[in-house]
Amino acid sequence: MDVLLIGCGRMGGAMARGWRGVHRVLVFDPMASELPEGAERVDALADVEPDGDLAVVLAVKPQIFPSIGESLRPIAARDALFVSIMAGITLQGLGDSLGSGRLVRTMPNTPAAIGQGITAAVAGRDVRMSDFATVNELLAPTGAVVWLDDERQIDAVTAVSGSGPAYFFRFTEALAKAGAQAGLSADVAMQLARATFTGAAALAGADSAELAELRQQVTSPGGTTAAGLAQMDQDDAIDRLARAVVDAAAARSRELAG
């Protein structure tokens, strides 16, 4: 299969490197000074001549898409499969621009750029059964893939996994700041906080135990961890904060999608 990558930024480039040796990779990105090894530059979309089946991965910023959507219509007319990783553009919006219903909308997150992400995908009405396996394979270099039954769930996905990395970064900042206020140097506090979060994330991914069990393994009755967790759980503070964060992000996602 030929893969046409529209936009070769950090995430698009990560995918292109994962496709090397498996697919013929064509890249359209006038702003990219260098392409991943093995990729072929396309200077004009009208020049795209696939050797066989074609999948088009839309990896540009959503505000750029309207300027190129019309140019992609002839490619869509060839029955190409389109996979969008653009935020905020619905299946209806993609179809209106491309004139094609063979569309898949996805929501990745930033760890996808290093192969450690998770992407939620939802299929348009004209997607074939074989397309699901194709999309899974195309997105494999970015990490895990989950499929949604309803496009309306994308807003919740955006709030949980799309924006989620920033929540973890922000909490790490807060933990480091608290460590400094408790007497550590700022550098040591940040080193401890960052290593703790990355190590805990790696442990959660490597261990099949439930998160509650992993938490309990660290928590001795009446110990220091229990004292800290009690502050988080007082009056359901951590649950109420998480709900408010997700609700706000999901609401903003709906607003941006129009």
Short mmCIF file of C-alpha atoms in Angstrom, two decimals:
data_model
loop_
_atom_site.label_atom_id
_atom_site.label_comp_id
_atom_site.label_asym_id
_atom_site.label_seq_id
_atom_site.Cartn_x
_atom_site.Cartn_y
_atom_site.Cartn_z
CA MET A 1 0.00 0.00 0.00
CA ASP A 2 1.09 3.56 -0.71
CA VAL A 3 0.70 6.03 2.15
CA LEU A 4 0.42 9.76 1.49
CA LEU A 5 1.31 11.72 4.60
CA ILE A 6 -0.03 15.27 4.64
CA GLY A 7 2.13 17.09 7.18
CA CYS A 8 5.40 15.72 8.50
CA GLY A 9 5.77 17.28 11.92
CA ARG A 10 6.81 15.43 15.03
CA MET A 11 3.90 12.99 15.08
CA GLY A 12 3.67 12.57 11.31
CA GLY A 13 7.40 11.97 11.16
CA ALA A 14 7.18 9.33 13.88
CA MET A 15 4.56 7.46 11.88
CA ALA A 16 6.55 7.74 8.64
CA ARG A 17 9.61 6.23 10.32
CA GLY A 18 7.47 3.33 11.52
CA TRP A 19 6.22 2.67 7.99
CA ARG A 20 9.71 2.45 6.52
CA GLY A 21 10.23 -0.80 4.65
CA VAL A 22 6.55 -1.71 4.91
CA HIS A 23 4.85 0.91 2.72
CA ARG A 24 5.83 3.32 0.03
CA VAL A 25 5.62 6.65 1.87
CA LEU A 26 4.84 9.88 0.03
CA VAL A 27 5.03 13.14 1.97
CA PHE A 28 3.38 16.45 1.16
CA ASP A 29 4.70 19.16 3.45
CA PRO A 30 6.17 22.29 1.86
CA MET A 31 7.50 23.39 5.27
CA ALA A 32 9.51 20.23 5.96
CA SER A 33 13.20 20.78 5.22
CA GLU A 34 14.03 17.11 5.76
CA LEU A 35 11.99 13.93 5.45
CA PRO A 36 12.34 10.62 7.28
CA GLU A 37 14.66 8.19 5.54
CA GLY A 38 12.95 6.36 2.69
CA ALA A 39 10.10 8.84 2.27
CA GLU A 40 9.46 10.50 -1.09
CA ARG A 41 8.63 14.20 -1.28
CA VAL A 42 5.53 15.28 -3.20
CA ASP A 43 5.68 18.90 -4.35
CA ALA A 44 2.07 19.08 -5.57
CA LEU A 45 -0.93 16.95 -4.65
CA ALA A 46 -1.84 16.76 -8.33
CA ASP A 47 1.40 14.81 -8.86
CA VAL A 48 0.40 11.92 -6.59
CA GLU A 49 0.42 8.70 -8.58
CA PRO A 50 -0.11 5.69 -6.31
CA ASP A 51 1.10 2.28 -7.43
CA GLY A 52 -1.94 0.58 -5.90
CA ASP A 53 -4.19 1.09 -2.89
CA LEU A 54 -3.72 4.47 -1.24
CA ALA A 55 -4.18 5.63 2.34
CA VAL A 56 -3.95 9.33 3.14
CA VAL A 57 -2.97 10.38 6.66
CA LEU A 58 -3.94 13.96 7.51
CA ALA A 59 -1.40 15.20 10.05
CA VAL A 60 -1.51 18.97 9.53
CA LYS A 61 -2.77 21.53 12.03
CA PRO A 62 -6.57 21.78 11.73
CA GLN A 63 -6.45 25.44 10.73
CA ILE A 64 -4.37 24.50 7.67
CA PHE A 65 -6.73 21.81 6.41
CA PRO A 66 -9.33 24.12 4.77
CA SER A 67 -6.63 25.46 2.45
CA ILE A 68 -5.79 22.00 1.09
CA GLY A 69 -9.08 20.13 1.35
CA GLU A 70 -10.19 21.06 -2.16
CA SER A 71 -6.86 19.86 -3.59
CA LEU A 72 -7.42 16.46 -1.99
CA ARG A 73 -10.80 15.88 -3.63
CA PRO A 74 -9.36 14.20 -6.76
CA ILE A 75 -7.47 11.79 -4.51
CA ALA A 76 -10.61 11.08 -2.49
CA ALA A 77 -12.43 10.36 -5.75
CA ARG A 78 -9.98 7.47 -6.35
CA ASP A 79 -11.47 5.68 -3.35
CA ALA A 80 -8.54 6.42 -1.06
CA LEU A 81 -8.83 5.77 2.66
CA PHE A 82 -8.40 8.96 4.71
CA VAL A 83 -7.18 8.87 8.30
CA SER A 84 -7.26 12.17 10.18
CA ILE A 85 -5.24 12.87 13.31
CA MET A 86 -6.38 16.51 13.30
CA ALA A 87 -8.16 17.80 16.38
CA GLY A 88 -11.60 19.38 16.15
CA ILE A 89 -12.54 18.39 12.58
CA THR A 90 -15.52 16.04 12.55
CA LEU A 91 -16.27 13.24 10.11
CA GLN A 92 -18.94 15.51 8.63
CA GLY A 93 -16.40 18.29 8.20
CA LEU A 94 -13.92 15.94 6.57
CA GLY A 95 -16.57 14.60 4.23
CA ASP A 96 -17.74 18.06 3.25
CA SER A 97 -14.19 19.06 2.32
CA LEU A 98 -13.13 15.84 0.64
CA GLY A 99 -16.37 14.63 -0.86
CA SER A 100 -15.56 11.14 0.41
CA GLY A 101 -17.16 9.04 3.10
CA ARG A 102 -14.29 6.53 3.46
CA LEU A 103 -12.95 8.37 6.47
CA VAL A 104 -11.52 7.62 9.89
CA ARG A 105 -11.19 10.30 12.54
CA THR A 106 -8.68 9.79 15.32
CA MET A 107 -7.52 11.51 18.48
CA PRO A 108 -3.92 10.69 19.44
CA ASN A 109 -1.92 12.18 22.28
CA THR A 110 1.59 13.60 22.41
CA PRO A 111 3.35 10.43 23.68
CA ALA A 112 2.43 8.98 20.28
CA ALA A 113 5.42 10.91 18.92
CA ILE A 114 7.71 8.49 20.78
CA GLY A 115 5.58 5.39 20.22
CA GLN A 116 4.09 5.46 23.73
CA GLY A 117 0.72 7.07 23.01
CA ILE A 118 -2.84 5.91 22.71
CA THR A 119 -5.14 6.87 19.85
CA ALA A 120 -8.92 6.65 19.78
CA ALA A 121 -10.46 6.10 16.34
CA VAL A 122 -13.98 6.31 14.95
CA ALA A 123 -14.98 5.15 11.48
CA GLY A 124 -17.11 6.96 8.92
CA ARG A 125 -20.10 5.25 7.38
CA ASP A 126 -18.33 4.05 4.21
CA VAL A 127 -15.30 2.48 5.87
CA ARG A 128 -14.81 -1.18 4.92
CA MET A 129 -14.12 -4.00 7.33
CA SER A 130 -10.60 -4.37 5.94
CA ASP A 131 -9.94 -0.69 6.68
CA PHE A 132 -9.98 -1.29 10.44
CA ALA A 133 -6.92 -3.54 10.22
CA THR A 134 -5.24 -1.06 7.88
CA VAL A 135 -5.76 1.82 10.31
CA ASN A 136 -4.51 -0.27 13.24
CA GLU A 137 -1.36 -1.06 11.27
CA LEU A 138 -0.83 2.54 10.17
CA LEU A 139 -1.18 3.83 13.73
CA ALA A 140 0.91 1.04 15.31
CA PRO A 141 4.11 3.15 15.35
CA THR A 142 2.37 5.62 17.68
CA GLY A 143 1.29 3.12 20.35
CA ALA A 144 -2.08 1.59 21.22
CA VAL A 145 -5.35 2.09 19.31
CA VAL A 146 -8.91 1.90 20.64
CA TRP A 147 -12.07 2.13 18.52
CA LEU A 148 -15.13 4.14 19.50
CA ASP A 149 -18.72 3.33 18.59
CA ASP A 150 -19.89 6.94 18.60
CA GLU A 151 -18.07 10.04 17.35
CA ARG A 152 -19.57 12.04 20.21
CA GLN A 153 -17.23 10.17 22.54
CA ILE A 154 -14.28 11.98 20.95
CA ASP A 155 -14.84 14.97 23.25
CA ALA A 156 -14.42 12.78 26.34
CA VAL A 157 -11.37 11.12 24.76
CA THR A 158 -9.88 14.55 24.12
CA ALA A 159 -10.43 15.48 27.75
CA VAL A 160 -8.95 12.26 29.17
CA SER A 161 -6.12 11.08 26.91
CA GLY A 162 -5.70 13.95 24.46
CA SER A 163 -5.18 16.58 27.16
CA GLY A 164 -4.18 14.06 29.82
CA PRO A 165 -0.40 14.30 29.44
CA ALA A 166 -0.57 17.99 30.37
CA TYR A 167 -2.40 17.12 33.58
CA PHE A 168 0.39 14.76 34.58
CA PHE A 169 3.02 17.35 33.71
CA ARG A 170 1.18 19.96 35.76
CA PHE A 171 0.90 17.67 38.78
CA THR A 172 4.60 16.85 38.48
CA GLU A 173 5.35 20.57 38.57
CA ALA A 174 3.16 20.98 41.65
CA LEU A 175 4.78 18.00 43.39
CA ALA A 176 8.26 19.37 42.68
CA LYS A 177 7.24 22.80 43.96
CA ALA A 178 5.89 21.26 47.16
CA GLY A 179 9.13 19.32 47.57
CA ALA A 180 11.13 22.53 47.28
CA GLN A 181 8.87 24.19 49.84
CA ALA A 182 9.53 21.23 52.14
CA GLY A 183 13.27 21.94 52.08
CA LEU A 184 14.69 20.34 48.93
CA SER A 185 16.55 22.31 46.29
CA ALA A 186 14.38 23.09 43.27
CA ASP A 187 16.58 20.96 40.99
CA VAL A 188 16.54 17.92 43.25
CA ALA A 189 12.79 18.25 43.85
CA MET A 190 12.12 18.31 40.11
CA GLN A 191 14.47 15.38 39.48
CA LEU A 192 12.67 13.34 42.13
CA ALA A 193 9.20 14.28 40.88
CA ARG A 194 9.95 13.57 37.20
CA ALA A 195 11.65 10.25 37.89
CA THR A 196 8.81 9.21 40.19
CA PHE A 197 6.16 9.93 37.57
CA THR A 198 8.00 8.25 34.70
CA GLY A 199 8.83 5.25 36.87
CA ALA A 200 5.25 4.94 38.15
CA ALA A 201 3.92 5.17 34.58
CA ALA A 202 6.34 2.46 33.44
CA LEU A 203 5.31 0.25 36.36
CA ALA A 204 1.62 0.75 35.58
CA GLY A 205 2.26 -0.29 31.98
CA ALA A 206 4.41 -3.31 32.84
CA ASP A 207 2.35 -4.74 35.71
CA SER A 208 -1.01 -6.37 35.04
CA ALA A 209 -2.28 -5.45 38.50
CA GLU A 210 -5.07 -2.92 38.88
CA LEU A 211 -3.93 0.61 39.71
CA ALA A 212 -5.67 0.37 43.07
CA GLU A 213 -3.55 -2.69 43.89
CA LEU A 214 -0.35 -0.91 42.86
CA ARG A 215 -1.35 2.02 45.06
CA GLN A 216 -2.04 -0.27 47.99
CA GLN A 217 1.40 -1.88 47.59
CA VAL A 218 2.96 1.50 48.41
CA THR A 219 0.52 2.37 51.19
CA SER A 220 1.19 1.00 54.67
CA PRO A 221 -1.59 1.57 57.21
CA GLY A 222 -0.78 4.65 59.23
CA GLY A 223 2.30 5.39 57.13
CA THR A 224 3.51 8.42 55.20
CA THR A 225 1.81 7.49 51.91
CA ALA A 226 -1.49 6.97 53.70
CA ALA A 227 -1.17 10.43 55.25
CA GLY A 228 -0.58 12.03 51.86
CA LEU A 229 -3.39 10.13 50.14
CA ALA A 230 -5.77 11.14 52.92
CA GLN A 231 -5.34 14.75 51.83
CA MET A 232 -6.17 13.84 48.23
CA ASP A 233 -9.23 11.84 49.24
CA GLN A 234 -10.61 14.22 51.87
CA ASP A 235 -14.13 15.18 50.80
CA ASP A 236 -13.44 13.34 47.51
CA ALA A 237 -11.15 16.22 46.55
CA ILE A 238 -9.14 14.34 43.91
CA ASP A 239 -12.24 12.84 42.27
CA ARG A 240 -14.04 16.17 42.20
CA LEU A 241 -10.99 17.89 40.71
CA ALA A 242 -10.59 15.23 38.02
CA ARG A 243 -14.28 15.47 37.11
CA ALA A 244 -14.09 19.27 36.84
CA VAL A 245 -10.96 19.06 34.68
CA VAL A 246 -12.46 16.49 32.29
CA ASP A 247 -15.80 18.32 32.07
CA ALA A 248 -14.08 21.62 31.24
CA ALA A 249 -11.83 20.09 28.59
CA ALA A 250 -14.70 18.13 27.00
CA ALA A 251 -16.88 21.24 26.88
CA ARG A 252 -14.09 23.17 25.17
CA SER A 253 -13.64 20.33 22.67
CA ARG A 254 -17.32 20.56 21.76
CA GLU A 255 -17.04 24.33 21.34
CA LEU A 256 -14.01 24.06 19.05
CA ALA A 257 -15.75 21.45 16.89
CA GLY A 258 -18.64 23.86 16.41
#
